[in-house]
Amino acid sequence: MRLPVLILCTAALAGCSVDMGGFAFQSETKNGVTTSTTTTGSIGASTQEPVLTPEGDCSVGVSLDPSTRPLPKEIAPGITECELVKLKAKPPTDVLIGESGKGQREVQVLYAEPGGRELYLFTDNRLSRIVKPGGEG
């Protein structure tokens, strides 16, 4: 009886994410004048690999996914959406997010480079195809 409960709990927590936010007040008095300021902050963590948002940012700041791996050395099929942005070292020009007929996440990441547009196609957070000027890919 314990094994089915353990499997059920593991499955329920498999895609967990946590988002936390807060604020703080600070007051300072100089020459009899009191000034108050407010500071806000937030952090996100997930047990799944981060993915790109439509704005081109990674969905969480920290991934607790046990399959987390070091950053690849080059852009190649199989890298994740966020790994592409880290390797390019700049935000994408545009990000289109959709779903295939099979329920898979499909993402198109566009970079407008001096030599022309580069399009990176992802399926379920893995680079599947690169389209560069001149028909490469």
Tab-separated table of N, CA, C and O in Angstrom:
chain	number	residue	atom	x	y	z
A	1	MET	N	0.813	-1.194	0.000
A	1	MET	CA	0.000	0.000	0.000
A	1	MET	C	0.862	1.265	0.000
A	1	MET	O	0.482	2.257	-0.573
A	2	ARG	N	2.026	1.239	0.606
A	2	ARG	CA	2.878	2.425	0.670
A	2	ARG	C	3.442	2.802	-0.695
A	2	ARG	O	3.591	3.975	-0.999
A	3	LEU	N	3.783	1.814	-1.525
A	3	LEU	CA	4.385	2.078	-2.828
A	3	LEU	C	3.441	2.870	-3.738
A	3	LEU	O	3.860	3.868	-4.328
A	4	PRO	N	2.149	2.507	-3.889
A	4	PRO	CA	1.265	3.312	-4.744
A	4	PRO	C	1.116	4.752	-4.245
A	4	PRO	O	1.048	5.686	-5.038
A	5	VAL	N	1.088	4.951	-2.929
A	5	VAL	CA	0.981	6.304	-2.393
A	5	VAL	C	2.238	7.100	-2.717
A	5	VAL	O	2.174	8.267	-3.110
A	6	LEU	N	3.407	6.468	-2.588
A	6	LEU	CA	4.666	7.126	-2.908
A	6	LEU	C	4.725	7.506	-4.381
A	6	LEU	O	5.142	8.616	-4.730
A	7	ILE	N	4.291	6.613	-5.257
A	7	ILE	CA	4.291	6.893	-6.699
A	7	ILE	C	3.338	8.036	-7.010
A	7	ILE	O	3.660	8.934	-7.784
A	8	LEU	N	2.165	8.049	-6.376
A	8	LEU	CA	1.198	9.107	-6.596
A	8	LEU	C	1.756	10.461	-6.143
A	8	LEU	O	1.646	11.460	-6.849
A	9	CYS	N	2.392	10.511	-4.986
A	9	CYS	CA	2.985	11.760	-4.483
A	9	CYS	C	4.117	12.240	-5.389
A	9	CYS	O	4.239	13.427	-5.664
A	10	THR	N	4.940	11.310	-5.859
A	10	THR	CA	6.049	11.664	-6.753
A	10	THR	C	5.515	12.252	-8.053
A	10	THR	O	6.019	13.264	-8.537
A	11	ALA	N	4.482	11.646	-8.612
A	11	ALA	CA	3.892	12.144	-9.854
A	11	ALA	C	3.277	13.522	-9.653
A	11	ALA	O	3.382	14.402	-10.505
A	12	ALA	N	2.635	13.735	-8.509
A	12	ALA	CA	2.003	15.028	-8.232
A	12	ALA	C	3.032	16.143	-8.094
A	12	ALA	O	2.781	17.283	-8.472
A	13	LEU	N	4.209	15.848	-7.553
A	13	LEU	CA	5.237	16.856	-7.343
A	13	LEU	C	6.213	16.986	-8.508
A	13	LEU	O	7.087	17.836	-8.477
A	14	ALA	N	6.061	16.177	-9.545
A	14	ALA	CA	7.026	16.137	-10.643
A	14	ALA	C	7.193	17.487	-11.333
A	14	ALA	O	8.271	17.826	-11.767
A	15	GLY	N	6.143	18.264	-11.446
A	15	GLY	CA	6.248	19.537	-12.139
A	15	GLY	C	6.079	20.725	-11.224
A	15	GLY	O	5.479	21.710	-11.592
A	16	CYS	N	6.574	20.644	-10.041
A	16	CYS	CA	6.398	21.688	-9.026
A	16	CYS	C	7.178	22.946	-9.367
A	16	CYS	O	8.277	22.879	-9.889
A	17	SER	N	6.604	24.088	-9.023
A	17	SER	CA	7.348	25.331	-9.106
A	17	SER	C	6.927	26.221	-7.945
A	17	SER	O	5.831	26.102	-7.425
A	18	VAL	N	7.824	27.098	-7.558
A	18	VAL	CA	7.580	28.003	-6.441
A	18	VAL	C	7.946	29.405	-6.877
A	18	VAL	O	9.027	29.628	-7.423
A	19	ASP	N	7.048	30.337	-6.646
A	19	ASP	CA	7.322	31.748	-6.897
A	19	ASP	C	7.112	32.487	-5.585
A	19	ASP	O	6.111	32.296	-4.911
A	20	MET	N	8.078	33.311	-5.205
A	20	MET	CA	7.977	34.068	-3.961
A	20	MET	C	8.226	35.543	-4.256
A	20	MET	O	9.015	35.883	-5.123
A	21	GLY	N	7.519	36.372	-3.538
A	21	GLY	CA	7.727	37.805	-3.694
A	21	GLY	C	7.561	38.488	-2.354
A	21	GLY	O	6.995	37.933	-1.422
A	22	GLY	N	8.041	39.693	-2.250
A	22	GLY	CA	7.908	40.426	-1.001
A	22	GLY	C	8.304	41.872	-1.177
A	22	GLY	O	8.695	42.302	-2.256
A	23	PHE	N	8.168	42.620	-0.101
A	23	PHE	CA	8.536	44.022	-0.138
A	23	PHE	C	9.069	44.438	1.224
A	23	PHE	O	8.862	43.756	2.221
A	24	ALA	N	9.752	45.561	1.252
A	24	ALA	CA	10.323	46.096	2.505
A	24	ALA	C	10.222	47.613	2.489
A	24	ALA	O	10.305	48.241	1.432
A	25	PHE	N	10.026	48.189	3.666
A	25	PHE	CA	9.988	49.637	3.820
A	25	PHE	C	11.256	50.079	4.526
A	25	PHE	O	11.753	49.404	5.416
A	26	GLN	N	11.764	51.251	4.122
A	26	GLN	CA	12.946	51.804	4.769
A	26	GLN	C	12.727	53.304	4.943
A	26	GLN	O	12.294	53.987	4.025
A	27	SER	N	12.983	53.777	6.144
A	27	SER	CA	12.841	55.210	6.429
A	27	SER	C	14.193	55.795	6.793
A	27	SER	O	14.992	55.160	7.467
A	28	GLU	N	14.425	57.035	6.347
A	28	GLU	CA	15.672	57.723	6.652
A	28	GLU	C	15.338	59.177	6.985
A	28	GLU	O	14.554	59.824	6.289
A	29	THR	N	15.932	59.676	8.075
A	29	THR	CA	15.691	61.059	8.487
A	29	THR	C	16.979	61.863	8.350
A	29	THR	O	18.019	61.495	8.883
A	30	LYS	N	16.893	62.964	7.586
A	30	LYS	CA	18.023	63.879	7.405
A	30	LYS	C	17.505	65.300	7.581
A	30	LYS	O	16.518	65.686	6.946
A	31	ASN	N	18.172	66.062	8.432
A	31	ASN	CA	17.809	67.462	8.671
A	31	ASN	C	16.329	67.629	9.019
A	31	ASN	O	15.660	68.545	8.544
A	32	GLY	N	15.788	66.699	9.789
A	32	GLY	CA	14.402	66.782	10.226
A	32	GLY	C	13.383	66.329	9.203
A	32	GLY	O	12.192	66.379	9.434
A	33	VAL	N	13.835	65.867	8.019
A	33	VAL	CA	12.923	65.393	6.976
A	33	VAL	C	13.052	63.879	6.867
A	33	VAL	O	14.146	63.347	6.688
A	34	THR	N	11.918	63.190	6.983
A	34	THR	CA	11.900	61.733	6.902
A	34	THR	C	11.476	61.308	5.501
A	34	THR	O	10.455	61.766	4.985
A	35	THR	N	12.276	60.435	4.907
A	35	THR	CA	11.987	59.900	3.582
A	35	THR	C	11.780	58.398	3.712
A	35	THR	O	12.594	57.702	4.316
A	36	SER	N	10.683	57.897	3.122
A	36	SER	CA	10.395	56.457	3.139
A	36	SER	C	10.521	55.912	1.728
A	36	SER	O	10.084	56.539	0.762
A	37	THR	N	11.134	54.728	1.612
A	37	THR	CA	11.248	54.064	0.318
A	37	THR	C	10.738	52.636	0.445
A	37	THR	O	10.765	52.050	1.523
A	38	THR	N	10.278	52.104	-0.655
A	38	THR	CA	9.788	50.723	-0.700
A	38	THR	C	10.649	49.950	-1.676
A	38	THR	O	10.966	50.433	-2.765
A	39	THR	N	11.027	48.745	-1.296
A	39	THR	CA	11.806	47.856	-2.151
A	39	THR	C	11.032	46.566	-2.341
A	39	THR	O	10.464	46.036	-1.391
A	40	THR	N	10.985	46.074	-3.577
A	40	THR	CA	10.313	44.799	-3.847
A	40	THR	C	11.306	43.829	-4.447
A	40	THR	O	12.325	44.222	-5.026
A	41	GLY	N	10.997	42.560	-4.336
A	41	GLY	CA	11.839	41.526	-4.914
A	41	GLY	C	11.042	40.261	-5.134
A	41	GLY	O	10.005	40.049	-4.511
A	42	SER	N	11.509	39.437	-6.053
A	42	SER	CA	10.844	38.161	-6.292
A	42	SER	C	11.868	37.145	-6.767
A	42	SER	O	12.929	37.499	-7.272
A	43	ILE	N	11.536	35.887	-6.593
A	43	ILE	CA	12.399	34.786	-7.011
A	43	ILE	C	11.521	33.629	-7.423
A	43	ILE	O	10.420	33.454	-6.910
A	44	GLY	N	11.988	32.855	-8.363
A	44	GLY	CA	11.238	31.682	-8.799
A	44	GLY	C	12.159	30.478	-8.849
A	44	GLY	O	13.338	30.595	-9.115
A	45	ALA	N	11.607	29.318	-8.550
A	45	ALA	CA	12.355	28.070	-8.637
A	45	ALA	C	11.422	26.998	-9.156
A	45	ALA	O	10.219	27.022	-8.895
A	46	SER	N	11.949	26.058	-9.890
A	46	SER	CA	11.123	25.023	-10.484
A	46	SER	C	11.873	23.706	-10.507
A	46	SER	O	13.099	23.681	-10.525
A	47	THR	N	11.108	22.607	-10.534
A	47	THR	CA	11.722	21.290	-10.685
A	47	THR	C	11.788	20.899	-12.159
A	47	THR	O	12.263	19.825	-12.487
A	48	GLN	N	11.290	21.768	-13.046
A	48	GLN	CA	11.370	21.530	-14.480
A	48	GLN	C	12.385	22.488	-15.087
A	48	GLN	O	12.677	23.543	-14.518
A	49	GLU	N	12.897	22.137	-16.264
A	49	GLU	CA	13.838	23.022	-16.939
A	49	GLU	C	13.139	24.327	-17.306
A	49	GLU	O	11.981	24.323	-17.703
A	50	PRO	N	13.828	25.454	-17.180
A	50	PRO	CA	13.216	26.728	-17.557
A	50	PRO	C	12.972	26.788	-19.063
A	50	PRO	O	13.698	26.173	-19.842
A	51	VAL	N	11.948	27.528	-19.445
A	51	VAL	CA	11.623	27.750	-20.858
A	51	VAL	C	11.490	29.249	-21.085
A	51	VAL	O	11.395	30.026	-20.138
A	52	LEU	N	11.499	29.661	-22.340
A	52	LEU	CA	11.383	31.076	-22.664
A	52	LEU	C	9.942	31.555	-22.538
A	52	LEU	O	9.006	30.822	-22.838
A	53	THR	N	9.808	32.810	-22.123
A	53	THR	CA	8.513	33.485	-22.113
A	53	THR	C	8.380	34.215	-23.449
A	53	THR	O	9.362	34.360	-24.183
A	54	PRO	N	7.192	34.723	-23.778
A	54	PRO	CA	7.037	35.478	-25.032
A	54	PRO	C	7.938	36.719	-25.100
A	54	PRO	O	8.255	37.191	-26.190
A	55	GLU	N	8.385	37.222	-23.938
A	55	GLU	CA	9.275	38.384	-23.911
A	55	GLU	C	10.735	38.003	-24.132
A	55	GLU	O	11.599	38.868	-24.207
A	56	GLY	N	11.049	36.705	-24.182
A	56	GLY	CA	12.422	36.262	-24.407
A	56	GLY	C	13.219	36.025	-23.143
A	56	GLY	O	14.427	35.825	-23.197
A	57	ASP	N	12.544	36.049	-21.976
A	57	ASP	CA	13.204	35.778	-20.701
A	57	ASP	C	12.996	34.318	-20.318
A	57	ASP	O	12.023	33.692	-20.732
A	58	CYS	N	13.881	33.781	-19.482
A	58	CYS	CA	13.695	32.426	-18.967
A	58	CYS	C	12.603	32.450	-17.914
A	58	CYS	O	12.484	33.405	-17.146
A	59	SER	N	11.802	31.380	-17.855
A	59	SER	CA	10.619	31.349	-17.002
A	59	SER	C	10.931	31.356	-15.518
A	59	SER	O	10.128	31.811	-14.727
A	60	VAL	N	12.059	30.829	-15.093
A	60	VAL	CA	12.435	30.848	-13.675
A	60	VAL	C	13.903	31.199	-13.561
A	60	VAL	O	14.683	30.973	-14.468
A	61	GLY	N	14.277	31.749	-12.414
A	61	GLY	CA	15.662	32.136	-12.193
A	61	GLY	C	16.540	30.975	-11.804
A	61	GLY	O	17.718	30.937	-12.101
A	62	VAL	N	15.963	29.977	-11.128
A	62	VAL	CA	16.742	28.843	-10.636
A	62	VAL	C	16.005	27.569	-10.977
A	62	VAL	O	14.810	27.451	-10.754
A	63	SER	N	16.695	26.599	-11.534
A	63	SER	CA	16.096	25.307	-11.813
A	63	SER	C	16.624	24.281	-10.827
A	63	SER	O	17.818	24.148	-10.636
A	64	LEU	N	15.705	23.578	-10.192
A	64	LEU	CA	16.081	22.527	-9.256
A	64	LEU	C	15.975	21.162	-9.928
A	64	LEU	O	15.980	20.146	-9.268
A	65	ASP	N	15.837	21.169	-11.240
A	65	ASP	CA	15.705	19.931	-11.999
A	65	ASP	C	16.967	19.097	-11.837
A	65	ASP	O	18.065	19.573	-12.083
A	66	PRO	N	16.823	17.835	-11.411
A	66	PRO	CA	18.016	17.012	-11.221
A	66	PRO	C	18.781	16.752	-12.515
A	66	PRO	O	19.941	16.392	-12.484
A	67	SER	N	18.143	16.976	-13.663
A	67	SER	CA	18.842	16.745	-14.925
A	67	SER	C	19.593	17.990	-15.393
A	67	SER	O	20.075	18.035	-16.503
A	68	THR	N	19.654	19.031	-14.542
A	68	THR	CA	20.363	20.249	-14.913
A	68	THR	C	21.788	19.897	-15.319
A	68	THR	O	22.468	19.139	-14.654
A	69	ARG	N	22.207	20.478	-16.412
A	69	ARG	CA	23.530	20.146	-16.962
A	69	ARG	C	24.310	21.419	-17.207
A	69	ARG	O	23.730	22.503	-17.257
A	70	PRO	N	25.611	21.297	-17.386
A	70	PRO	CA	26.410	22.489	-17.666
A	70	PRO	C	26.032	23.078	-19.029
A	70	PRO	O	25.511	22.374	-19.892
A	71	LEU	N	26.305	24.362	-19.207
A	71	LEU	CA	25.998	25.033	-20.461
A	71	LEU	C	26.778	24.397	-21.609
A	71	LEU	O	27.992	24.205	-21.507
A	72	PRO	N	26.090	24.037	-22.705
A	72	PRO	CA	26.793	23.455	-23.857
A	72	PRO	C	27.824	24.437	-24.417
A	72	PRO	O	27.730	25.638	-24.212
A	73	LYS	N	28.789	23.919	-25.152
A	73	LYS	CA	29.855	24.743	-25.725
A	73	LYS	C	29.407	25.464	-27.000
A	73	LYS	O	29.983	26.472	-27.379
A	74	GLU	N	28.385	24.922	-27.689
A	74	GLU	CA	27.950	25.519	-28.948
A	74	GLU	C	26.452	25.321	-29.154
A	74	GLU	O	25.826	24.495	-28.502
A	75	ILE	N	25.913	26.101	-30.083
A	75	ILE	CA	24.509	25.969	-30.448
A	75	ILE	C	24.383	24.766	-31.371
A	75	ILE	O	24.984	24.738	-32.454
A	76	ALA	N	23.625	23.777	-30.938
A	76	ALA	CA	23.460	22.544	-31.694
A	76	ALA	C	22.112	21.923	-31.334
A	76	ALA	O	21.561	22.207	-30.270
A	77	PRO	N	21.571	21.072	-32.216
A	77	PRO	CA	20.311	20.404	-31.895
A	77	PRO	C	20.379	19.722	-30.527
A	77	PRO	O	21.401	19.157	-30.148
A	78	GLY	N	19.269	19.856	-29.778
A	78	GLY	CA	19.190	19.230	-28.465
A	78	GLY	C	19.338	20.195	-27.301
A	78	GLY	O	18.974	19.872	-26.182
A	79	ILE	N	19.862	21.420	-27.555
A	79	ILE	CA	19.988	22.377	-26.452
A	79	ILE	C	18.605	22.922	-26.105
A	79	ILE	O	17.669	22.839	-26.901
A	80	THR	N	18.468	23.528	-24.917
A	80	THR	CA	17.185	24.080	-24.493
A	80	THR	C	17.047	25.531	-24.960
A	80	THR	O	18.017	26.158	-25.405
A	81	GLU	N	15.833	26.053	-24.823
A	81	GLU	CA	15.541	27.429	-25.216
A	81	GLU	C	16.415	28.422	-24.440
A	81	GLU	O	16.996	29.337	-25.019
A	82	CYS	N	16.504	28.234	-23.128
A	82	CYS	CA	17.287	29.165	-22.300
A	82	CYS	C	18.788	29.020	-22.551
A	82	CYS	O	19.530	29.996	-22.455
A	83	GLU	N	19.234	27.810	-22.883
A	83	GLU	CA	20.653	27.623	-23.224
A	83	GLU	C	20.999	28.414	-24.481
A	83	GLU	O	22.076	29.003	-24.571
A	84	LEU	N	20.080	28.470	-25.455
A	84	LEU	CA	20.315	29.259	-26.672
A	84	LEU	C	20.528	30.725	-26.320
A	84	LEU	O	21.494	31.347	-26.776
A	85	VAL	N	19.650	31.282	-25.485
A	85	VAL	CA	19.759	32.700	-25.121
A	85	VAL	C	21.057	32.959	-24.369
A	85	VAL	O	21.728	33.965	-24.595
A	86	LYS	N	21.459	32.036	-23.501
A	86	LYS	CA	22.725	32.206	-22.770
A	86	LYS	C	23.915	32.151	-23.722
A	86	LYS	O	24.859	32.928	-23.601
A	87	LEU	N	23.879	31.236	-24.694
A	87	LEU	CA	24.981	31.120	-25.650
A	87	LEU	C	25.047	32.330	-26.580
A	87	LEU	O	26.134	32.774	-26.949
A	88	LYS	N	23.897	32.878	-26.966
A	88	LYS	CA	23.865	34.058	-27.835
A	88	LYS	C	24.260	35.317	-27.052
A	88	LYS	O	24.671	36.306	-27.652
A	89	ALA	N	24.117	35.284	-25.731
A	89	ALA	CA	24.484	36.397	-24.837
A	89	ALA	C	23.717	37.684	-25.125
A	89	ALA	O	24.221	38.781	-24.896
A	90	LYS	N	22.507	37.551	-25.655
A	90	LYS	CA	21.633	38.701	-25.861
A	90	LYS	C	20.203	38.188	-26.029
A	90	LYS	O	19.991	37.040	-26.435
A	91	PRO	N	19.230	39.034	-25.723
A	91	PRO	CA	17.847	38.584	-25.853
A	91	PRO	C	17.452	38.399	-27.308
A	91	PRO	O	17.993	39.072	-28.194
A	92	PRO	N	16.514	37.511	-27.581
A	92	PRO	CA	16.066	37.307	-28.961
A	92	PRO	C	15.265	38.496	-29.476
A	92	PRO	O	14.723	39.291	-28.695
A	93	THR	N	15.195	38.626	-30.789
A	93	THR	CA	14.398	39.669	-31.425
A	93	THR	C	12.913	39.387	-31.228
A	93	THR	O	12.128	40.296	-30.979
A	94	ASP	N	12.523	38.113	-31.335
A	94	ASP	CA	11.118	37.733	-31.189
A	94	ASP	C	11.027	36.272	-30.762
A	94	ASP	O	11.898	35.464	-31.115
A	95	VAL	N	9.973	35.953	-30.014
A	95	VAL	CA	9.712	34.583	-29.573
A	95	VAL	C	8.243	34.277	-29.837
A	95	VAL	O	7.367	35.013	-29.389
A	96	LEU	N	7.978	33.210	-30.574
A	96	LEU	CA	6.613	32.751	-30.817
A	96	LEU	C	6.431	31.399	-30.151
A	96	LEU	O	7.220	30.478	-30.388
A	97	ILE	N	5.399	31.276	-29.321
A	97	ILE	CA	5.159	30.040	-28.579
A	97	ILE	C	3.808	29.486	-28.990
A	97	ILE	O	2.811	30.212	-29.023
A	98	GLY	N	3.783	28.199	-29.304
A	98	GLY	CA	2.542	27.546	-29.699
A	98	GLY	C	2.526	26.101	-29.281
A	98	GLY	O	3.373	25.645	-28.499
A	99	GLU	N	1.549	25.379	-29.821
A	99	GLU	CA	1.401	23.963	-29.504
A	99	GLU	C	1.127	23.201	-30.787
A	99	GLU	O	0.374	23.665	-31.641
A	100	SER	N	1.767	22.048	-30.925
A	100	SER	CA	1.547	21.225	-32.112
A	100	SER	C	0.225	20.482	-31.976
A	100	SER	O	-0.394	20.490	-30.909
A	101	GLY	N	-0.184	19.843	-33.029
A	101	GLY	CA	-1.396	19.030	-33.001
A	101	GLY	C	-1.277	17.848	-32.059
A	101	GLY	O	-2.278	17.239	-31.670
A	102	LYS	N	-0.054	17.519	-31.672
A	102	LYS	CA	0.192	16.396	-30.758
A	102	LYS	C	0.325	16.861	-29.309
A	102	LYS	O	0.692	16.082	-28.439
A	103	GLY	N	0.064	18.141	-29.051
A	103	GLY	CA	0.154	18.662	-27.689
A	103	GLY	C	1.561	19.006	-27.243
A	103	GLY	O	1.806	19.215	-26.067
A	104	GLN	N	2.502	19.076	-28.167
A	104	GLN	CA	3.886	19.422	-27.831
A	104	GLN	C	4.059	20.938	-27.858
A	104	GLN	O	3.437	21.635	-28.655
A	105	ARG	N	4.921	21.450	-26.988
A	105	ARG	CA	5.259	22.873	-26.980
A	105	ARG	C	6.180	23.135	-28.170
A	105	ARG	O	7.204	22.471	-28.336
A	106	GLU	N	5.815	24.109	-28.987
A	106	GLU	CA	6.645	24.494	-30.124
A	106	GLU	C	7.000	25.967	-29.994
A	106	GLU	O	6.127	26.799	-29.756
A	107	VAL	N	8.277	26.269	-30.128
A	107	VAL	CA	8.765	27.637	-29.954
A	107	VAL	C	9.661	28.001	-31.135
A	107	VAL	O	10.515	27.215	-31.541
A	108	GLN	N	9.441	29.212	-31.653
A	108	GLN	CA	10.302	29.769	-32.691
A	108	GLN	C	11.009	30.978	-32.089
A	108	GLN	O	10.357	31.888	-31.577
A	109	VAL	N	12.345	30.955	-32.132
A	109	VAL	CA	13.140	32.047	-31.578
A	109	VAL	C	13.875	32.713	-32.731
A	109	VAL	O	14.644	32.074	-33.436
A	110	LEU	N	13.621	34.015	-32.899
A	110	LEU	CA	14.205	34.774	-34.005
A	110	LEU	C	15.294	35.699	-33.489
A	110	LEU	O	15.116	36.387	-32.486
A	111	TYR	N	16.419	35.700	-34.191
A	111	TYR	CA	17.505	36.653	-33.939
A	111	TYR	C	17.774	37.396	-35.241
A	111	TYR	O	18.039	36.766	-36.264
A	112	ALA	N	17.685	38.728	-35.216
A	112	ALA	CA	18.040	39.549	-36.375
A	112	ALA	C	19.525	39.869	-36.246
A	112	ALA	O	19.931	40.682	-35.426
A	113	GLU	N	20.334	39.204	-37.040
A	113	GLU	CA	21.790	39.370	-37.002
A	113	GLU	C	22.229	40.241	-38.175
A	113	GLU	O	21.490	40.404	-39.153
A	114	PRO	N	23.445	40.799	-38.128
A	114	PRO	CA	23.921	41.640	-39.239
A	114	PRO	C	23.891	40.912	-40.592
A	114	PRO	O	23.622	41.524	-41.611
A	115	GLY	N	24.130	39.607	-40.601
A	115	GLY	CA	24.139	38.846	-41.849
A	115	GLY	C	22.765	38.368	-42.283
A	115	GLY	O	22.608	37.761	-43.327
A	116	GLY	N	21.748	38.622	-41.502
A	116	GLY	CA	20.390	38.190	-41.821
A	116	GLY	C	19.713	37.578	-40.604
A	116	GLY	O	20.281	37.509	-39.516
A	117	ARG	N	18.500	37.121	-40.815
A	117	ARG	CA	17.723	36.541	-39.719
A	117	ARG	C	18.088	35.086	-39.481
A	117	ARG	O	18.277	34.323	-40.416
A	118	GLU	N	18.159	34.730	-38.197
A	118	GLU	CA	18.386	33.342	-37.804
A	118	GLU	C	17.164	32.886	-37.028
A	118	GLU	O	16.711	33.564	-36.105
A	119	LEU	N	16.613	31.739	-37.405
A	119	LEU	CA	15.423	31.197	-36.760
A	119	LEU	C	15.768	29.860	-36.121
A	119	LEU	O	16.342	28.978	-36.774
A	120	TYR	N	15.443	29.739	-34.840
A	120	TYR	CA	15.718	28.517	-34.082
A	120	TYR	C	14.382	27.892	-33.700
A	120	TYR	O	13.540	28.545	-33.071
A	121	LEU	N	14.159	26.645	-34.106
A	121	LEU	CA	12.888	25.956	-33.874
A	121	LEU	C	13.054	24.903	-32.780
A	121	LEU	O	13.934	24.034	-32.866
A	122	PHE	N	12.185	24.982	-31.764
A	122	PHE	CA	12.235	24.075	-30.621
A	122	PHE	C	10.948	23.267	-30.524
A	122	PHE	O	9.861	23.783	-30.794
A	123	THR	N	11.074	22.014	-30.122
A	123	THR	CA	9.935	21.159	-29.803
A	123	THR	C	10.166	20.600	-28.412
A	123	THR	O	11.193	19.966	-28.164
A	124	ASP	N	9.214	20.855	-27.518
A	124	ASP	CA	9.318	20.428	-26.121
A	124	ASP	C	10.660	20.810	-25.498
A	124	ASP	O	11.341	19.998	-24.884
A	125	ASN	N	11.055	22.079	-25.698
A	125	ASN	CA	12.256	22.675	-25.092
A	125	ASN	C	13.566	22.069	-25.586
A	125	ASN	O	14.577	22.121	-24.897
A	126	ARG	N	13.579	21.527	-26.780
A	126	ARG	CA	14.811	21.011	-27.384
A	126	ARG	C	14.926	21.561	-28.799
A	126	ARG	O	13.981	21.505	-29.592
A	127	LEU	N	16.109	22.116	-29.123
A	127	LEU	CA	16.344	22.661	-30.450
A	127	LEU	C	16.278	21.540	-31.476
A	127	LEU	O	16.998	20.542	-31.371
A	128	SER	N	15.385	21.705	-32.450
A	128	SER	CA	15.223	20.661	-33.464
A	128	SER	C	15.718	21.098	-34.845
A	128	SER	O	16.082	20.261	-35.661
A	129	ARG	N	15.747	22.429	-35.085
A	129	ARG	CA	16.143	22.890	-36.419
A	129	ARG	C	16.623	24.338	-36.349
A	129	ARG	O	16.097	25.138	-35.589
A	130	ILE	N	17.613	24.656	-37.180
A	130	ILE	CA	18.141	26.012	-37.298
A	130	ILE	C	17.997	26.461	-38.747
A	130	ILE	O	18.387	25.740	-39.658
A	131	VAL	N	17.402	27.651	-38.958
A	131	VAL	CA	17.284	28.215	-40.304
A	131	VAL	C	18.066	29.523	-40.323
A	131	VAL	O	17.729	30.470	-39.619
A	132	LYS	N	19.134	29.550	-41.147
A	132	LYS	CA	19.996	30.735	-41.245
A	132	LYS	C	19.943	31.279	-42.674
A	132	LYS	O	19.509	30.586	-43.586
A	133	PRO	N	20.423	32.511	-42.881
A	133	PRO	CA	20.448	33.067	-44.236
A	133	PRO	C	21.181	32.135	-45.205
A	133	PRO	O	22.162	31.504	-44.838
A	134	GLY	N	20.681	32.046	-46.408
A	134	GLY	CA	21.316	31.174	-47.403
A	134	GLY	C	20.770	29.757	-47.353
A	134	GLY	O	21.286	28.874	-48.005
A	135	GLY	N	19.746	29.508	-46.548
A	135	GLY	CA	19.109	28.208	-46.519
A	135	GLY	C	19.787	27.159	-45.685
A	135	GLY	O	19.487	25.982	-45.788
A	136	GLU	N	20.777	27.546	-44.847
A	136	GLU	CA	21.432	26.566	-43.977
A	136	GLU	C	20.444	26.065	-42.935
A	136	GLU	O	19.587	26.789	-42.488
A	137	GLY	N	20.628	24.826	-42.487
A	137	GLY	CA	19.828	24.335	-41.382
A	137	GLY	C	19.104	23.169	-41.746
A	137	GLY	O	18.289	22.513	-41.663
